[in-house]
C-alpha cells in the first residue's frame, strides 16, 4: 500500500469516528436524566421499544438519525427530530416503525418532526410496507405552531396519509404508550388497529386543564382518556395492554398474522460477499474532493463477488454503467467515474463530469433496467455537466435533459449513495432527492451543493465586494482574505453531509461498509410493491 492509501485511510476513518460520536450523542435523545425519568414511570424509551419489537434491531436501518442536528438551538434543540424511525423485521415481516421520543420535549412535534414522520409514511406507501406507530407525544410544539400546523406538508398531512394508506390496503398499527393529545389523537384511531397501555397511555382531544377552562368540567386525565375509558366505555381503542412490553408483544402477534404481500418479483440469488477487501474503501477514497480515483475499485467492494458487468464499457467513460448483485439482489449501477479519461481521439476528460456521450449511455442503460425490471443504484461523485462551446454546440443540454427525463420517469426503484461531490445539475441527473430515490444516503465524505466551495466562495466574494464598493468602502487585501475565509467556511458548513442529513435532504450519513445493508433492505422493501406503471419517457428532443 502506498503513502496516499494510508493518508486517505486515516482521513476517512477520522470522518467515520466523527459520525459515530454524533450517533452516540443522538441516541441519548433528551439526555440521561430524562431517560431515567421515563424508565422510573414504568415506560421504555423509544429506542428500547424498538429494540424489543424488532427481530434484530442491529440489522434494521434507521431513517433520519441525524435529523434536527444544529437546528432549534434557541428552543433547546431537537435530537433526531424527537422521533426514531427504523425499517426492520417484526416476526419476519419488513415494517416501518415510528416511535416518538418522549425524552425530547415530551415528544412534541417540531417542524422537522413533521417532515420526518411524513418521510416514514412516504416510505411505507412507496413500498407498501406495514407501518407501526409507537405514540408518546405531547402534540405540536406550540412556540413553532405556524411552521408545523397549516401547510400542505405539515401536521395534518399525517392523518390524510393514514386515510390514503388504509385505502391502499397498507396495514397500520398504533400503540398509545404515553400522551396522545389534540389533533394527534386522530393518528392511532385512523390506523387499522389501536392499542393503549394502562395507566401510562392516554388519548383525548383536550386534557383536563383545557376541559376545565372550556366547559367547566372537573375530571382527571385517566378518567377522561385512559385505557379503561377507551377500551371499555368509548370503544376508541382495540387492545388494552398492562405495560409497554405487553403492547409490543400484541403488535408482534398482529404482524405475525398478516397475509403474504404481492411481490414485485425482483431477481435475487444467493448473496455473496465482495471478493475484494471492503475496508480498503477508506484508503481508495481521496482525502480531498478534488483528487481523482477509480470508482470501479469502489464498486468492486460493494457488489457480490466483486463482479460488475459493464454496459458500453468503451463509450462515455466518465459514467460507469453495468449490472451486478448486492446481497443477492440484481441491480443496475450508474456511477460517476472519478479518474481522468483519455478518449480514442486523444481528448482528456475530467473525472466526475458528465459529457454528452456519458449522458446518452446512462439514458439507454436506465431504459434497459426498466425494461428488465432491475432496480437502479446511483453512486454520486459528480461536479456537473461539461461546459464550454464544444459541449454546447454538441448539444450537452439536450443529452443531459434526456438523462434527467429517464431518471424522472423510471418506474423501477432507485437508490442513491452520495459518495463524494453532488453538485448542481449533476445531483439531479444522478437521482438526487428531488427524483424520488426510495432511499438516499451519504457517506461522511459527501458534499451537496450547487457548486464546489472554492468556486462558490469566489463568486460570492465578488458579489460582496461589489456591494461594499457601492457603499464607498475600501477593501484591503487583508479584508478581502478575511471575507473569503468567512464566506468559504459558511458555504462549507452548508455543503456538509450533516447539514443535509439534519434537514432530511438525505435519509442519513452512513459508514461506507453499511451501504450493502441499506441497499439490500431498500430493495427488499421495494419488492413488496408491484410495479403498476409502464416506463414511458414522453416527448424527447432527439
PDB file of N, CA, C and O in Angstrom, residues 457-526:
ATOM      1  N   UNK A 457     -17.312  30.330  -3.222  1.00  0.00           N
ATOM      2  CA  UNK A 457     -16.798  31.402  -2.370  1.00  0.00           C
ATOM      3  C   UNK A 457     -16.255  32.559  -3.203  1.00  0.00           C
ATOM      4  O   UNK A 457     -16.428  33.736  -2.854  1.00  0.00           O
ATOM      5  N   UNK A 458     -15.589  32.235  -4.339  1.00  0.00           N
ATOM      6  CA  UNK A 458     -15.064  33.287  -5.210  1.00  0.00           C
ATOM      7  C   UNK A 458     -16.193  34.111  -5.822  1.00  0.00           C
ATOM      8  O   UNK A 458     -16.117  35.339  -5.904  1.00  0.00           O
ATOM      9  N   UNK A 459     -17.260  33.438  -6.252  1.00  0.00           N
ATOM     10  CA  UNK A 459     -18.416  34.145  -6.824  1.00  0.00           C
ATOM     11  C   UNK A 459     -19.067  35.030  -5.766  1.00  0.00           C
ATOM     12  O   UNK A 459     -19.345  36.214  -5.999  1.00  0.00           O
ATOM     13  N   UNK A 460     -19.299  34.449  -4.576  1.00  0.00           N
ATOM     14  CA  UNK A 460     -19.949  35.208  -3.506  1.00  0.00           C
ATOM     15  C   UNK A 460     -19.077  36.368  -3.033  1.00  0.00           C
ATOM     16  O   UNK A 460     -19.590  37.437  -2.673  1.00  0.00           O
ATOM     17  N   UNK A 461     -17.757  36.175  -3.067  1.00  0.00           N
ATOM     18  CA  UNK A 461     -16.844  37.246  -2.673  1.00  0.00           C
ATOM     19  C   UNK A 461     -16.957  38.422  -3.639  1.00  0.00           C
ATOM     20  O   UNK A 461     -16.971  39.592  -3.213  1.00  0.00           O
ATOM     21  N   UNK A 462     -17.016  38.132  -4.936  1.00  0.00           N
ATOM     22  CA  UNK A 462     -17.151  39.213  -5.924  1.00  0.00           C
ATOM     23  C   UNK A 462     -18.434  40.001  -5.705  1.00  0.00           C
ATOM     24  O   UNK A 462     -18.446  41.235  -5.810  1.00  0.00           O
ATOM     25  N   UNK A 463     -19.513  39.309  -5.385  1.00  0.00           N
ATOM     26  CA  UNK A 463     -20.794  39.977  -5.114  1.00  0.00           C
ATOM     27  C   UNK A 463     -20.675  40.863  -3.875  1.00  0.00           C
ATOM     28  O   UNK A 463     -21.122  42.019  -3.853  1.00  0.00           O
ATOM     29  N   UNK A 464     -20.047  40.313  -2.831  1.00  0.00           N
ATOM     30  CA  UNK A 464     -19.877  41.059  -1.577  1.00  0.00           C
ATOM     31  C   UNK A 464     -18.991  42.285  -1.784  1.00  0.00           C
ATOM     32  O   UNK A 464     -19.279  43.384  -1.278  1.00  0.00           O
ATOM     33  N   UNK A 465     -17.908  42.128  -2.551  1.00  0.00           N
ATOM     34  CA  UNK A 465     -17.001  43.260  -2.832  1.00  0.00           C
ATOM     35  C   UNK A 465     -17.722  44.361  -3.598  1.00  0.00           C
ATOM     36  O   UNK A 465     -17.581  45.544  -3.294  1.00  0.00           O
ATOM     37  N   UNK A 466     -18.500  43.955  -4.584  1.00  0.00           N
ATOM     38  CA  UNK A 466     -19.245  44.946  -5.379  1.00  0.00           C
ATOM     39  C   UNK A 466     -20.203  45.732  -4.498  1.00  0.00           C
ATOM     40  O   UNK A 466     -20.361  46.950  -4.645  1.00  0.00           O
ATOM     41  N   UNK A 467     -20.851  45.037  -3.565  1.00  0.00           N
ATOM     42  CA  UNK A 467     -21.792  45.689  -2.655  1.00  0.00           C
ATOM     43  C   UNK A 467     -21.087  46.693  -1.749  1.00  0.00           C
ATOM     44  O   UNK A 467     -21.566  47.813  -1.544  1.00  0.00           O
ATOM     45  N   UNK A 468     -19.916  46.306  -1.226  1.00  0.00           N
ATOM     46  CA  UNK A 468     -19.165  47.201  -0.344  1.00  0.00           C
ATOM     47  C   UNK A 468     -18.623  48.409  -1.099  1.00  0.00           C
ATOM     48  O   UNK A 468     -18.618  49.537  -0.578  1.00  0.00           O
ATOM     49  N   UNK A 469     -18.155  48.186  -2.338  1.00  0.00           N
ATOM     50  CA  UNK A 469     -17.638  49.295  -3.143  1.00  0.00           C
ATOM     51  C   UNK A 469     -18.720  50.312  -3.471  1.00  0.00           C
ATOM     52  O   UNK A 469     -18.464  51.513  -3.517  1.00  0.00           O
ATOM     53  N   UNK A 470     -19.927  49.812  -3.701  1.00  0.00           N
ATOM     54  CA  UNK A 470     -21.058  50.717  -3.964  1.00  0.00           C
ATOM     55  C   UNK A 470     -21.318  51.633  -2.775  1.00  0.00           C
ATOM     56  O   UNK A 470     -21.746  52.764  -2.919  1.00  0.00           O
ATOM     57  N   UNK A 471     -21.042  51.096  -1.591  1.00  0.00           N
ATOM     58  CA  UNK A 471     -21.244  51.885  -0.366  1.00  0.00           C
ATOM     59  C   UNK A 471     -20.055  52.796  -0.075  1.00  0.00           C
ATOM     60  O   UNK A 471     -20.037  53.511   0.924  1.00  0.00           O
ATOM     61  N   UNK A 472     -19.029  52.737  -0.952  1.00  0.00           N
ATOM     62  CA  UNK A 472     -17.863  53.592  -0.796  1.00  0.00           C
ATOM     63  C   UNK A 472     -16.813  53.050   0.155  1.00  0.00           C
ATOM     64  O   UNK A 472     -15.902  53.770   0.562  1.00  0.00           O
ATOM     65  N   UNK A 473     -16.937  51.778   0.524  1.00  0.00           N
ATOM     66  CA  UNK A 473     -15.964  51.183   1.442  1.00  0.00           C
ATOM     67  C   UNK A 473     -14.741  50.678   0.689  1.00  0.00           C
ATOM     68  O   UNK A 473     -14.864  50.092  -0.382  1.00  0.00           O
ATOM     69  N   UNK A 474     -13.568  50.937   1.249  1.00  0.00           N
ATOM     70  CA  UNK A 474     -12.332  50.437   0.661  1.00  0.00           C
ATOM     71  C   UNK A 474     -12.061  49.022   1.177  1.00  0.00           C
ATOM     72  O   UNK A 474     -12.304  48.721   2.342  1.00  0.00           O
ATOM     73  N   UNK A 475     -11.542  48.185   0.291  1.00  0.00           N
ATOM     74  CA  UNK A 475     -11.308  46.791   0.671  1.00  0.00           C
ATOM     75  C   UNK A 475      -9.817  46.491   0.564  1.00  0.00           C
ATOM     76  O   UNK A 475      -9.262  46.446  -0.541  1.00  0.00           O
ATOM     77  N   UNK A 476      -9.207  46.279   1.707  1.00  0.00           N
ATOM     78  CA  UNK A 476      -7.778  45.935   1.730  1.00  0.00           C
ATOM     79  C   UNK A 476      -7.606  44.462   1.386  1.00  0.00           C
ATOM     80  O   UNK A 476      -8.563  43.682   1.418  1.00  0.00           O
ATOM     81  N   UNK A 477      -6.386  44.082   1.083  1.00  0.00           N
ATOM     82  CA  UNK A 477      -6.096  42.673   0.793  1.00  0.00           C
ATOM     83  C   UNK A 477      -6.433  41.801   1.998  1.00  0.00           C
ATOM     84  O   UNK A 477      -7.012  40.715   1.862  1.00  0.00           O
ATOM     85  N   UNK A 478      -6.107  42.289   3.187  1.00  0.00           N
ATOM     86  CA  UNK A 478      -6.386  41.533   4.413  1.00  0.00           C
ATOM     87  C   UNK A 478      -7.893  41.351   4.605  1.00  0.00           C
ATOM     88  O   UNK A 478      -8.358  40.258   4.980  1.00  0.00           O
ATOM     89  N   UNK A 479      -8.648  42.418   4.331  1.00  0.00           N
ATOM     90  CA  UNK A 479     -10.105  42.321   4.498  1.00  0.00           C
ATOM     91  C   UNK A 479     -10.700  41.374   3.460  1.00  0.00           C
ATOM     92  O   UNK A 479     -11.630  40.617   3.753  1.00  0.00           O
ATOM     93  N   UNK A 480     -10.169  41.432   2.241  1.00  0.00           N
ATOM     94  CA  UNK A 480     -10.665  40.537   1.190  1.00  0.00           C
ATOM     95  C   UNK A 480     -10.418  39.076   1.565  1.00  0.00           C
ATOM     96  O   UNK A 480     -11.279  38.222   1.387  1.00  0.00           O
ATOM     97  N   UNK A 481      -9.217  38.810   2.118  1.00  0.00           N
ATOM     98  CA  UNK A 481      -8.905  37.445   2.532  1.00  0.00           C
ATOM     99  C   UNK A 481      -9.808  36.986   3.670  1.00  0.00           C
ATOM    100  O   UNK A 481     -10.258  35.833   3.704  1.00  0.00           O
ATOM    101  N   UNK A 482     -10.087  37.900   4.602  1.00  0.00           N
ATOM    102  CA  UNK A 482     -10.963  37.570   5.736  1.00  0.00           C
ATOM    103  C   UNK A 482     -12.395  37.303   5.253  1.00  0.00           C
ATOM    104  O   UNK A 482     -13.061  36.377   5.737  1.00  0.00           O
ATOM    105  N   UNK A 483     -12.836  38.116   4.284  1.00  0.00           N
ATOM    106  CA  UNK A 483     -14.174  37.922   3.715  1.00  0.00           C
ATOM    107  C   UNK A 483     -14.277  36.566   3.024  1.00  0.00           C
ATOM    108  O   UNK A 483     -15.257  35.835   3.196  1.00  0.00           O
ATOM    109  N   UNK A 484     -13.230  36.244   2.253  1.00  0.00           N
ATOM    110  CA  UNK A 484     -13.226  34.968   1.535  1.00  0.00           C
ATOM    111  C   UNK A 484     -13.300  33.800   2.516  1.00  0.00           C
ATOM    112  O   UNK A 484     -14.061  32.844   2.322  1.00  0.00           O
ATOM    113  N   UNK A 485     -12.493  33.884   3.578  1.00  0.00           N
ATOM    114  CA  UNK A 485     -12.471  32.814   4.572  1.00  0.00           C
ATOM    115  C   UNK A 485     -13.833  32.649   5.237  1.00  0.00           C
ATOM    116  O   UNK A 485     -14.331  31.532   5.407  1.00  0.00           O
ATOM    117  N   UNK A 486     -14.462  33.772   5.594  1.00  0.00           N
ATOM    118  CA  UNK A 486     -15.782  33.731   6.242  1.00  0.00           C
ATOM    119  C   UNK A 486     -16.828  33.105   5.314  1.00  0.00           C
ATOM    120  O   UNK A 486     -17.614  32.246   5.725  1.00  0.00           O
ATOM    121  N   UNK A 487     -16.818  33.531   4.046  1.00  0.00           N
ATOM    122  CA  UNK A 487     -17.783  33.016   3.067  1.00  0.00           C
ATOM    123  C   UNK A 487     -17.550  31.526   2.826  1.00  0.00           C
ATOM    124  O   UNK A 487     -18.485  30.733   2.780  1.00  0.00           O
ATOM    125  N   UNK A 488     -16.266  31.144   2.679  1.00  0.00           N
ATOM    126  CA  UNK A 488     -15.922  29.743   2.418  1.00  0.00           C
ATOM    127  C   UNK A 488     -16.365  28.839   3.574  1.00  0.00           C
ATOM    128  O   UNK A 488     -16.927  27.759   3.363  1.00  0.00           O
ATOM    129  N   UNK A 489     -16.119  29.284   4.805  1.00  0.00           N
ATOM    130  CA  UNK A 489     -16.500  28.477   5.972  1.00  0.00           C
ATOM    131  C   UNK A 489     -18.014  28.312   6.055  1.00  0.00           C
ATOM    132  O   UNK A 489     -18.507  27.221   6.372  1.00  0.00           O
ATOM    133  N   UNK A 490     -18.731  29.387   5.778  1.00  0.00           N
ATOM    134  CA  UNK A 490     -20.199  29.315   5.810  1.00  0.00           C
ATOM    135  C   UNK A 490     -20.706  28.364   4.729  1.00  0.00           C
ATOM    136  O   UNK A 490     -21.594  27.536   4.974  1.00  0.00           O
ATOM    137  N   UNK A 491     -20.128  28.460   3.547  1.00  0.00           N
ATOM    138  CA  UNK A 491     -20.549  27.605   2.430  1.00  0.00           C
ATOM    139  C   UNK A 491     -20.211  26.146   2.707  1.00  0.00           C
ATOM    140  O   UNK A 491     -21.015  25.245   2.448  1.00  0.00           O
ATOM    141  N   UNK A 492     -19.022  25.901   3.267  1.00  0.00           N
ATOM    142  CA  UNK A 492     -18.615  24.528   3.581  1.00  0.00           C
ATOM    143  C   UNK A 492     -19.546  23.902   4.610  1.00  0.00           C
ATOM    144  O   UNK A 492     -19.870  22.713   4.528  1.00  0.00           O
ATOM    145  N   UNK A 493     -19.978  24.696   5.583  1.00  0.00           N
ATOM    146  CA  UNK A 493     -20.929  24.191   6.583  1.00  0.00           C
ATOM    147  C   UNK A 493     -22.221  23.741   5.921  1.00  0.00           C
ATOM    148  O   UNK A 493     -22.768  22.675   6.222  1.00  0.00           O
ATOM    149  N   UNK A 494     -22.681  24.536   4.977  1.00  0.00           N
ATOM    150  CA  UNK A 494     -23.960  24.240   4.328  1.00  0.00           C
ATOM    151  C   UNK A 494     -23.866  23.108   3.314  1.00  0.00           C
ATOM    152  O   UNK A 494     -24.883  22.526   2.952  1.00  0.00           O
ATOM    153  N   UNK A 495     -22.658  22.781   2.858  1.00  0.00           N
ATOM    154  CA  UNK A 495     -22.498  21.672   1.918  1.00  0.00           C
ATOM    155  C   UNK A 495     -22.123  20.369   2.616  1.00  0.00           C
ATOM    156  O   UNK A 495     -21.971  19.335   1.972  1.00  0.00           O
ATOM    157  N   UNK A 496     -22.006  20.415   3.940  1.00  0.00           N
ATOM    158  CA  UNK A 496     -21.649  19.232   4.729  1.00  0.00           C
ATOM    159  C   UNK A 496     -22.755  18.175   4.652  1.00  0.00           C
ATOM    160  O   UNK A 496     -23.947  18.502   4.602  1.00  0.00           O
ATOM    161  N   UNK A 497     -22.393  16.887   4.689  1.00  0.00           N
ATOM    162  CA  UNK A 497     -23.422  15.844   4.697  1.00  0.00           C
ATOM    163  C   UNK A 497     -24.304  15.916   5.936  1.00  0.00           C
ATOM    164  O   UNK A 497     -25.458  15.472   5.910  1.00  0.00           O
ATOM    165  N   UNK A 498     -23.792  16.494   7.031  1.00  0.00           N
ATOM    166  CA  UNK A 498     -24.571  16.594   8.264  1.00  0.00           C
ATOM    167  C   UNK A 498     -25.615  17.702   8.172  1.00  0.00           C
ATOM    168  O   UNK A 498     -26.705  17.584   8.741  1.00  0.00           O
ATOM    169  N   UNK A 499     -25.278  18.760   7.476  1.00  0.00           N
ATOM    170  CA  UNK A 499     -26.253  19.830   7.237  1.00  0.00           C
ATOM    171  C   UNK A 499     -27.430  19.274   6.429  1.00  0.00           C
ATOM    172  O   UNK A 499     -28.595  19.544   6.722  1.00  0.00           O
ATOM    173  N   UNK A 500     -27.113  18.462   5.421  1.00  0.00           N
ATOM    174  CA  UNK A 500     -28.160  17.843   4.592  1.00  0.00           C
ATOM    175  C   UNK A 500     -28.973  16.836   5.386  1.00  0.00           C
ATOM    176  O   UNK A 500     -30.203  16.797   5.305  1.00  0.00           O
ATOM    177  N   UNK A 501     -28.297  16.002   6.184  1.00  0.00           N
ATOM    178  CA  UNK A 501     -28.993  14.984   6.963  1.00  0.00           C
ATOM    179  C   UNK A 501     -29.898  15.604   8.011  1.00  0.00           C
ATOM    180  O   UNK A 501     -30.987  15.087   8.295  1.00  0.00           O
ATOM    181  N   UNK A 502     -29.473  16.722   8.601  1.00  0.00           N
ATOM    182  CA  UNK A 502     -30.279  17.398   9.621  1.00  0.00           C
ATOM    183  C   UNK A 502     -31.610  17.851   9.055  1.00  0.00           C
ATOM    184  O   UNK A 502     -32.627  17.884   9.757  1.00  0.00           O
ATOM    185  N   UNK A 503     -31.625  18.184   7.763  1.00  0.00           N
ATOM    186  CA  UNK A 503     -32.828  18.701   7.105  1.00  0.00           C
ATOM    187  C   UNK A 503     -33.556  17.636   6.293  1.00  0.00           C
ATOM    188  O   UNK A 503     -34.473  17.930   5.544  1.00  0.00           O
ATOM    189  N   UNK A 504     -33.105  16.401   6.410  1.00  0.00           N
ATOM    190  CA  UNK A 504     -33.691  15.249   5.738  1.00  0.00           C
ATOM    191  C   UNK A 504     -33.584  15.348   4.220  1.00  0.00           C
ATOM    192  O   UNK A 504     -34.428  14.834   3.490  1.00  0.00           O
ATOM    193  N   UNK A 505     -32.526  16.029   3.736  1.00  0.00           N
ATOM    194  CA  UNK A 505     -32.248  16.008   2.298  1.00  0.00           C
ATOM    195  C   UNK A 505     -31.671  14.652   1.917  1.00  0.00           C
ATOM    196  O   UNK A 505     -31.696  14.280   0.752  1.00  0.00           O
ATOM    197  N   UNK A 506     -31.125  13.954   2.917  1.00  0.00           N
ATOM    198  CA  UNK A 506     -30.749  12.551   2.747  1.00  0.00           C
ATOM    199  C   UNK A 506     -31.378  11.785   3.908  1.00  0.00           C
ATOM    200  O   UNK A 506     -31.761  12.370   4.927  1.00  0.00           O
ATOM    201  N   UNK A 507     -31.460  10.472   3.772  1.00  0.00           N
ATOM    202  CA  UNK A 507     -32.031   9.652   4.846  1.00  0.00           C
ATOM    203  C   UNK A 507     -31.020   9.348   5.937  1.00  0.00           C
ATOM    204  O   UNK A 507     -31.384   8.791   6.972  1.00  0.00           O
ATOM    205  N   UNK A 508     -29.775   9.720   5.704  1.00  0.00           N
ATOM    206  CA  UNK A 508     -28.786   9.522   6.746  1.00  0.00           C
ATOM    207  C   UNK A 508     -27.370   9.571   6.222  1.00  0.00           C
ATOM    208  O   UNK A 508     -27.121   9.462   5.023  1.00  0.00           O
ATOM    209  N   UNK A 509     -26.429   9.762   7.141  1.00  0.00           N
ATOM    210  CA  UNK A 509     -24.999   9.642   6.857  1.00  0.00           C
ATOM    211  C   UNK A 509     -24.595   8.276   7.394  1.00  0.00           C
ATOM    212  O   UNK A 509     -24.866   7.949   8.555  1.00  0.00           O
ATOM    213  N   UNK A 510     -23.959   7.460   6.560  1.00  0.00           N
ATOM    214  CA  UNK A 510     -23.685   6.076   6.948  1.00  0.00           C
ATOM    215  C   UNK A 510     -22.212   5.711   6.759  1.00  0.00           C
ATOM    216  O   UNK A 510     -21.504   6.331   5.955  1.00  0.00           O
ATOM    217  N   UNK A 511     -21.789   4.710   7.495  1.00  0.00           N
ATOM    218  CA  UNK A 511     -20.487   4.097   7.284  1.00  0.00           C
ATOM    219  C   UNK A 511     -20.500   3.456   5.888  1.00  0.00           C
ATOM    220  O   UNK A 511     -21.439   2.719   5.554  1.00  0.00           O
ATOM    221  N   UNK A 512     -19.498   3.721   5.043  1.00  0.00           N
ATOM    222  CA  UNK A 512     -19.480   3.099   3.711  1.00  0.00           C
ATOM    223  C   UNK A 512     -19.686   1.584   3.745  1.00  0.00           C
ATOM    224  O   UNK A 512     -20.287   1.015   2.829  1.00  0.00           O
ATOM    225  N   UNK A 513     -19.232   0.931   4.820  1.00  0.00           N
ATOM    226  CA  UNK A 513     -19.361  -0.522   4.913  1.00  0.00           C
ATOM    227  C   UNK A 513     -20.795  -0.971   5.197  1.00  0.00           C
ATOM    228  O   UNK A 513     -21.099  -2.159   5.137  1.00  0.00           O
ATOM    229  N   UNK A 514     -21.686  -0.025   5.507  1.00  0.00           N
ATOM    230  CA  UNK A 514     -23.109  -0.351   5.708  1.00  0.00           C
ATOM    231  C   UNK A 514     -23.935  -0.159   4.428  1.00  0.00           C
ATOM    232  O   UNK A 514     -25.140  -0.383   4.438  1.00  0.00           O
ATOM    233  N   UNK A 515     -23.282   0.245   3.353  1.00  0.00           N
ATOM    234  CA  UNK A 515     -24.001   0.552   2.114  1.00  0.00           C
ATOM    235  C   UNK A 515     -24.750  -0.663   1.578  1.00  0.00           C
ATOM    236  O   UNK A 515     -25.903  -0.558   1.144  1.00  0.00           O
ATOM    237  N   UNK A 516     -24.118  -1.810   1.590  1.00  0.00           N
ATOM    238  CA  UNK A 516     -24.769  -3.028   1.094  1.00  0.00           C
ATOM    239  C   UNK A 516     -26.044  -3.326   1.887  1.00  0.00           C
ATOM    240  O   UNK A 516     -27.082  -3.676   1.320  1.00  0.00           O
ATOM    241  N   UNK A 517     -25.992  -3.165   3.212  1.00  0.00           N
ATOM    242  CA  UNK A 517     -27.165  -3.425   4.049  1.00  0.00           C
ATOM    243  C   UNK A 517     -28.306  -2.470   3.707  1.00  0.00           C
ATOM    244  O   UNK A 517     -29.463  -2.877   3.609  1.00  0.00           O
ATOM    245  N   UNK A 518     -27.986  -1.195   3.533  1.00  0.00           N
ATOM    246  CA  UNK A 518     -29.015  -0.205   3.210  1.00  0.00           C
ATOM    247  C   UNK A 518     -29.677  -0.515   1.866  1.00  0.00           C
ATOM    248  O   UNK A 518     -30.902  -0.467   1.749  1.00  0.00           O
ATOM    249  N   UNK A 519     -28.867  -0.823   0.853  1.00  0.00           N
ATOM    250  CA  UNK A 519     -29.437  -1.087  -0.473  1.00  0.00           C
ATOM    251  C   UNK A 519     -30.240  -2.386  -0.455  1.00  0.00           C
ATOM    252  O   UNK A 519     -31.348  -2.451  -1.010  1.00  0.00           O
ATOM    253  N   UNK A 520     -29.733  -3.411   0.200  1.00  0.00           N
ATOM    254  CA  UNK A 520     -30.449  -4.683   0.277  1.00  0.00           C
ATOM    255  C   UNK A 520     -31.788  -4.521   0.984  1.00  0.00           C
ATOM    256  O   UNK A 520     -32.826  -5.017   0.513  1.00  0.00           O
ATOM    257  N   UNK A 521     -31.786  -3.797   2.111  1.00  0.00           N
ATOM    258  CA  UNK A 521     -33.041  -3.551   2.837  1.00  0.00           C
ATOM    259  C   UNK A 521     -34.011  -2.750   1.973  1.00  0.00           C
ATOM    260  O   UNK A 521     -35.215  -3.023   1.937  1.00  0.00           O
ATOM    261  N   UNK A 522     -33.463  -1.768   1.243  1.00  0.00           N
ATOM    262  CA  UNK A 522     -34.311  -0.953   0.372  1.00  0.00           C
ATOM    263  C   UNK A 522     -34.957  -1.759  -0.733  1.00  0.00           C
ATOM    264  O   UNK A 522     -36.144  -1.567  -1.045  1.00  0.00           O
ATOM    265  N   UNK A 523     -34.208  -2.671  -1.345  1.00  0.00           N
ATOM    266  CA  UNK A 523     -34.777  -3.489  -2.420  1.00  0.00           C
ATOM    267  C   UNK A 523     -35.777  -4.498  -1.850  1.00  0.00           C
ATOM    268  O   UNK A 523     -36.831  -4.742  -2.444  1.00  0.00           O
ATOM    269  N   UNK A 524     -35.471  -5.056  -0.678  1.00  0.00           N
ATOM    270  CA  UNK A 524     -36.437  -5.958  -0.039  1.00  0.00           C
ATOM    271  C   UNK A 524     -37.744  -5.223   0.233  1.00  0.00           C
ATOM    272  O   UNK A 524     -38.836  -5.765   0.031  1.00  0.00           O
ATOM    273  N   UNK A 525     -37.634  -3.969   0.683  1.00  0.00           N
ATOM    274  CA  UNK A 525     -38.832  -3.162   0.917  1.00  0.00           C
ATOM    275  C   UNK A 525     -39.579  -2.920  -0.394  1.00  0.00           C
ATOM    276  O   UNK A 525     -40.794  -3.119  -0.487  1.00  0.00           O
ATOM    277  N   UNK A 526     -38.845  -2.528  -1.429  1.00  0.00           N
ATOM    278  CA  UNK A 526     -39.455  -2.229  -2.728  1.00  0.00           C
ATOM    279  C   UNK A 526     -40.110  -3.454  -3.341  1.00  0.00           C
ATOM    280  O   UNK A 526     -41.085  -3.339  -4.101  1.00  0.00           O
TER     281      UNK A 526
END
